[in-house]
Amino acid sequence: PGTTTYTFTPSQGLCATTATLSVTVNANVTPTFGSFGPYCVGATPGTLPTTSNNGITGTWSPAAISTASQGTTTYTFTPSQGLCATTATVSVTVNANPTPIFNTFGPYCVGTTPGTLPTTSNNGVTGTWSPTSISTASPGTTTYTFTPTAGLCATTATVSVTVNANVTPTFGTFGPYCVGATPGTLPTTRS
């Protein structure tokens, strides 16, 4: 880059004076861009701009950011023809969406005190539950849904919790006995 002066000298014997010509060669500018991502698989990505932060116009290849699968992709910006600019690249990372993992809960009996649904999964994903806590008020199986904190690359997860009805043990009859008679043995298992 720079400006150079070129001097033209006429052939000898011609009625002409020397002349000068200045030629400027500009440096190639590297287009600059902000960062993109990281994104989660399936997230809506940003749009690749057709003008760089330092005013260079051009096109991208590939033309748009894809979040269809995890990995890192390099996007190449080619300046518009005739501009003193070089190509530029941007790497965009797309992270996988892990499924939060939890220990099992229950089964419980009606009326017992259940465990607490954790706000952080075993694999480190934070979030909230719906319903927010386990109920043992009635028998049945309830599905609890864990929604990861916004912005985390993670999927929702579900946990099924079973609450069993309380069973009243039933036994056969005993007696009547006579004083001193040998009674039957009380069973340790209901009939």
Tab-separated table of C-alpha atoms in Angstrom:
chain	number	residue	atom	x	y	z
A	1	PRO	CA	0.000	0.000	0.000
A	2	GLY	CA	1.025	3.589	-0.512
A	3	THR	CA	1.290	6.331	-3.175
A	4	THR	CA	3.958	6.188	-5.866
A	5	THR	CA	4.815	8.954	-8.355
A	6	TYR	CA	5.563	7.790	-11.898
A	7	THR	CA	7.463	10.179	-14.212
A	8	PHE	CA	6.929	10.163	-17.976
A	9	THR	CA	9.849	11.363	-20.029
A	10	PRO	CA	9.085	12.136	-23.711
A	11	SER	CA	11.291	10.652	-26.383
A	12	GLN	CA	14.240	12.810	-27.319
A	13	GLY	CA	13.569	15.336	-30.019
A	14	LEU	CA	9.889	15.754	-29.237
A	15	CYS	CA	8.554	19.083	-28.152
A	16	ALA	CA	7.178	17.848	-24.864
A	17	THR	CA	7.894	18.155	-21.174
A	18	THR	CA	8.032	15.431	-18.580
A	19	ALA	CA	4.831	14.526	-16.754
A	20	THR	CA	4.104	12.826	-13.476
A	21	LEU	CA	1.326	10.523	-12.390
A	22	SER	CA	0.590	9.572	-8.788
A	23	VAL	CA	-0.856	6.109	-8.185
A	24	THR	CA	-2.312	5.129	-4.817
A	25	VAL	CA	-2.531	1.497	-3.741
A	26	ASN	CA	-4.842	1.025	-0.772
A	27	ALA	CA	-4.326	-1.700	1.803
A	28	ASN	CA	-6.838	-4.507	1.866
A	29	VAL	CA	-9.164	-4.067	4.840
A	30	THR	CA	-10.210	-7.157	6.769
A	31	PRO	CA	-13.955	-7.046	7.449
A	32	THR	CA	-14.778	-7.270	11.159
A	33	PHE	CA	-17.902	-8.743	12.744
A	34	GLY	CA	-19.311	-9.318	16.201
A	35	SER	CA	-19.528	-12.865	17.517
A	36	PHE	CA	-22.368	-15.270	16.764
A	37	GLY	CA	-23.470	-17.904	19.265
A	38	PRO	CA	-22.897	-20.230	20.791
A	39	TYR	CA	-26.393	-21.484	20.007
A	40	CYS	CA	-28.387	-24.517	21.096
A	41	VAL	CA	-29.558	-27.103	18.581
A	42	GLY	CA	-32.873	-25.842	17.177
A	43	ALA	CA	-32.460	-22.273	18.469
A	44	THR	CA	-33.140	-19.276	16.226
A	45	PRO	CA	-29.708	-17.935	15.216
A	46	GLY	CA	-28.690	-14.382	14.448
A	47	THR	CA	-28.554	-13.127	10.848
A	48	LEU	CA	-25.197	-12.833	9.118
A	49	PRO	CA	-24.898	-9.130	8.161
A	50	THR	CA	-24.124	-8.122	4.579
A	51	THR	CA	-22.097	-5.141	5.829
A	52	SER	CA	-19.186	-5.562	8.236
A	53	ASN	CA	-18.689	-3.456	11.365
A	54	ASN	CA	-16.067	-1.474	9.422
A	55	GLY	CA	-18.316	-0.797	6.405
A	56	ILE	CA	-17.367	-3.563	3.951
A	57	THR	CA	-20.285	-5.051	1.969
A	58	GLY	CA	-20.332	-8.616	0.728
A	59	THR	CA	-21.885	-12.077	0.874
A	60	TRP	CA	-21.595	-15.169	3.094
A	61	SER	CA	-21.008	-18.837	2.358
A	62	PRO	CA	-22.983	-20.655	3.693
A	63	ALA	CA	-25.537	-17.837	3.434
A	64	ALA	CA	-27.219	-18.380	6.830
A	65	ILE	CA	-26.393	-19.878	10.223
A	66	SER	CA	-27.844	-23.350	10.718
A	67	THR	CA	-28.658	-24.739	14.175
A	68	ALA	CA	-29.973	-28.058	12.841
A	69	SER	CA	-27.152	-30.065	14.427
A	70	GLN	CA	-24.382	-29.632	16.951
A	71	GLY	CA	-20.852	-28.681	15.960
A	72	THR	CA	-18.759	-25.728	14.844
A	73	THR	CA	-19.169	-24.314	11.328
A	74	THR	CA	-16.980	-21.735	9.593
A	75	TYR	CA	-18.831	-19.056	7.617
A	76	THR	CA	-16.814	-17.130	4.988
A	77	PHE	CA	-17.520	-13.485	4.091
A	78	THR	CA	-16.480	-12.432	0.565
A	79	PRO	CA	-16.322	-8.649	0.020
A	80	SER	CA	-18.172	-7.090	-2.920
A	81	GLN	CA	-16.131	-6.894	-6.131
A	82	GLY	CA	-14.003	-3.777	-6.463
A	83	LEU	CA	-13.536	-3.200	-2.726
A	84	CYS	CA	-10.091	-3.261	-1.194
A	85	ALA	CA	-10.904	-5.916	1.329
A	86	THR	CA	-9.980	-9.488	2.144
A	87	THR	CA	-12.251	-12.383	2.925
A	88	ALA	CA	-13.097	-12.979	6.581
A	89	THR	CA	-14.312	-16.018	8.500
A	90	VAL	CA	-16.521	-16.465	11.530
A	91	SER	CA	-16.812	-19.719	13.483
A	92	VAL	CA	-20.225	-20.484	14.981
A	93	THR	CA	-20.723	-23.208	17.601
A	94	VAL	CA	-24.014	-25.045	18.079
A	95	ASN	CA	-24.254	-27.003	21.339
A	96	ALA	CA	-26.267	-30.181	21.891
A	97	ASN	CA	-29.378	-30.114	24.064
A	98	PRO	CA	-28.780	-32.601	26.887
A	99	THR	CA	-31.751	-34.073	28.731
A	100	PRO	CA	-31.701	-33.253	32.456
A	101	ILE	CA	-31.240	-36.406	34.567
A	102	PHE	CA	-32.885	-36.970	37.972
A	103	ASN	CA	-33.064	-39.724	40.565
A	104	THR	CA	-36.387	-41.545	40.875
A	105	PHE	CA	-39.056	-40.401	43.331
A	106	GLY	CA	-41.374	-42.798	45.136
A	107	PRO	CA	-43.435	-44.752	45.062
A	108	TYR	CA	-45.055	-43.079	48.065
A	109	CYS	CA	-48.067	-43.920	50.206
A	110	VAL	CA	-50.985	-41.504	50.483
A	111	GLY	CA	-50.217	-38.924	53.167
A	112	THR	CA	-46.470	-39.596	53.472
A	113	THR	CA	-43.918	-36.811	53.164
A	114	PRO	CA	-42.463	-36.917	49.610
A	115	GLY	CA	-38.989	-35.938	48.457
A	116	THR	CA	-38.291	-32.436	47.148
A	117	LEU	CA	-37.993	-31.877	43.397
A	118	PRO	CA	-34.465	-30.463	42.856
A	119	THR	CA	-33.928	-27.258	40.883
A	120	THR	CA	-30.633	-28.619	39.496
A	121	SER	CA	-30.442	-31.932	37.639
A	122	ASN	CA	-27.785	-34.575	38.291
A	123	ASN	CA	-26.008	-33.357	35.137
A	124	GLY	CA	-25.998	-29.681	36.197
A	125	VAL	CA	-29.031	-28.228	34.397
A	126	THR	CA	-31.012	-25.666	36.421
A	127	GLY	CA	-34.719	-25.047	35.990
A	128	THR	CA	-38.223	-25.219	37.432
A	129	TRP	CA	-40.923	-27.889	37.882
A	130	SER	CA	-44.594	-28.035	36.997
A	131	PRO	CA	-46.344	-28.916	39.277
A	132	THR	CA	-43.824	-27.360	41.647
A	133	SER	CA	-43.871	-30.082	44.317
A	134	ILE	CA	-44.866	-33.721	44.755
A	135	SER	CA	-48.320	-34.264	46.233
A	136	THR	CA	-49.231	-37.423	48.136
A	137	ALA	CA	-52.803	-36.293	48.838
A	138	SER	CA	-54.385	-38.997	46.667
A	139	PRO	CA	-53.367	-42.237	44.958
A	140	GLY	CA	-52.284	-42.302	41.316
A	141	THR	CA	-49.364	-41.487	39.035
A	142	THR	CA	-48.521	-37.860	38.269
A	143	THR	CA	-46.068	-36.584	35.664
A	144	TYR	CA	-43.861	-33.676	36.765
A	145	THR	CA	-42.217	-31.601	34.009
A	146	PHE	CA	-38.810	-29.944	34.431
A	147	THR	CA	-38.225	-26.850	32.252
A	148	PRO	CA	-34.583	-25.725	31.986
A	149	THR	CA	-33.653	-22.128	32.762
A	150	ALA	CA	-33.996	-19.877	29.688
A	151	GLY	CA	-30.817	-19.704	27.642
A	152	LEU	CA	-29.510	-23.131	28.644
A	153	CYS	CA	-28.976	-25.779	25.998
A	154	ALA	CA	-31.182	-28.476	27.474
A	155	THR	CA	-34.482	-30.165	26.770
A	156	THR	CA	-37.425	-30.505	29.098
A	157	ALA	CA	-37.574	-33.665	31.207
A	158	THR	CA	-40.394	-35.522	32.908
A	159	VAL	CA	-40.564	-37.651	36.037
A	160	SER	CA	-43.518	-39.905	36.881
A	161	VAL	CA	-44.305	-40.279	40.580
A	162	THR	CA	-46.648	-42.973	41.872
A	163	VAL	CA	-48.643	-42.583	45.085
A	164	ASN	CA	-50.167	-45.836	46.343
A	165	ALA	CA	-53.408	-46.047	48.313
A	166	ASN	CA	-53.093	-47.037	51.951
A	167	VAL	CA	-54.292	-50.618	52.472
A	168	THR	CA	-56.054	-51.665	55.668
A	169	PRO	CA	-54.768	-55.118	56.643
A	170	THR	CA	-57.460	-57.794	57.098
A	171	PHE	CA	-57.181	-60.868	59.328
A	172	GLY	CA	-59.306	-63.871	60.150
A	173	THR	CA	-61.045	-64.081	63.528
A	174	PHE	CA	-59.426	-65.281	66.749
A	175	GLY	CA	-61.234	-66.873	69.619
A	176	PRO	CA	-63.178	-66.872	71.660
A	177	TYR	CA	-60.783	-68.775	73.885
A	178	CYS	CA	-61.149	-70.301	77.311
A	179	VAL	CA	-58.884	-69.238	80.134
A	180	GLY	CA	-55.698	-71.224	79.894
A	181	ALA	CA	-56.345	-72.476	76.360
A	182	THR	CA	-53.555	-72.249	73.762
A	183	PRO	CA	-54.444	-69.352	71.470
A	184	GLY	CA	-53.697	-69.087	67.763
A	185	THR	CA	-50.583	-67.216	66.610
A	186	LEU	CA	-51.039	-63.639	65.393
A	187	PRO	CA	-49.872	-63.562	61.724
A	188	THR	CA	-47.185	-61.162	60.573
A	189	THR	CA	-48.725	-60.994	57.088
A	190	ARG	CA	-52.294	-60.018	56.264
A	191	SER	CA	-54.528	-62.600	54.731
